[in-house]
């Protein structure tokens, strides 16, 4: 289960951080601080999102 979580976390964190950065840039905040904050928030949100995804996938398999 840890290997699945590690693989999903690498994809989920990249996706959510990218979504945050694109959202910040599209709102016109083009300095480094909002971009870093958005990427960090996306990274933190990806932790419970990955946990939820792993639970959903493993529940369907068993």
Coordinates of C-alpha atoms in Angstrom, one line a residue:
X1 CA 0.0 0.0 0.0
X2 CA 2.9 2.3 0.7
X3 CA 4.3 1.9 -2.8
X4 CA 0.9 2.7 -4.3
X5 CA 0.7 5.8 -2.1
X6 CA 4.2 6.9 -3.1
X7 CA 3.4 6.6 -6.8
X8 CA 0.1 8.4 -6.5
X9 CA 1.6 11.1 -4.3
X10 CA 4.2 12.0 -6.9
X11 CA 1.5 12.4 -9.5
X12 CA -1.1 14.1 -7.2
X13 CA 1.3 16.6 -5.7
X14 CA 2.6 17.7 -9.1
X15 CA -0.9 18.1 -10.5
X16 CA -2.3 20.0 -7.5
X17 CA 0.7 22.3 -7.2
X18 CA 0.5 23.0 -11.0
X19 CA -3.1 23.8 -10.7
X20 CA -2.4 26.2 -7.9
X21 CA 0.4 27.9 -9.8
X22 CA -1.7 28.3 -12.9
X23 CA -4.6 29.7 -10.9
X24 CA -2.3 32.3 -9.2
X25 CA -0.7 33.3 -12.5
X26 CA -4.1 33.6 -14.2
X27 CA -5.2 36.0 -11.4
X28 CA -2.3 38.2 -12.2
X29 CA 0.0 37.5 -9.3
X30 CA 3.3 37.1 -11.1
X31 CA 5.8 37.6 -8.3
X32 CA 7.6 34.7 -6.7
X33 CA 5.9 34.7 -3.3
X34 CA 2.3 33.9 -4.4
X35 CA 3.7 31.2 -6.8
X36 CA 5.6 29.5 -4.0
X37 CA 2.6 29.7 -1.6
X38 CA 0.3 28.2 -4.3
X39 CA 2.7 25.4 -5.0
X40 CA 3.1 24.7 -1.3
X41 CA -0.6 24.7 -0.7
X42 CA -1.1 22.3 -3.6
X43 CA 1.6 20.0 -2.1
X44 CA 0.0 20.0 1.3
X45 CA -3.5 19.4 -0.1
X46 CA -2.1 16.4 -2.0
X47 CA -1.3 14.5 1.1
X48 CA -4.9 13.8 2.2
X49 CA -6.0 13.6 -1.4
X50 CA -3.5 10.8 -2.0
X51 CA -4.6 9.0 1.2
X52 CA -8.2 9.2 0.0
X53 CA -7.3 7.9 -3.4
X54 CA -5.3 4.9 -2.0
X55 CA -8.2 4.0 0.2
X56 CA -10.7 4.1 -2.7
X57 CA -8.4 2.0 -4.9
X58 CA -7.7 -0.6 -2.3
X59 CA -11.3 -0.8 -1.3
X60 CA -12.3 -1.7 -4.9
X61 CA -9.5 -4.4 -5.2
X62 CA -10.3 -6.3 -2.0

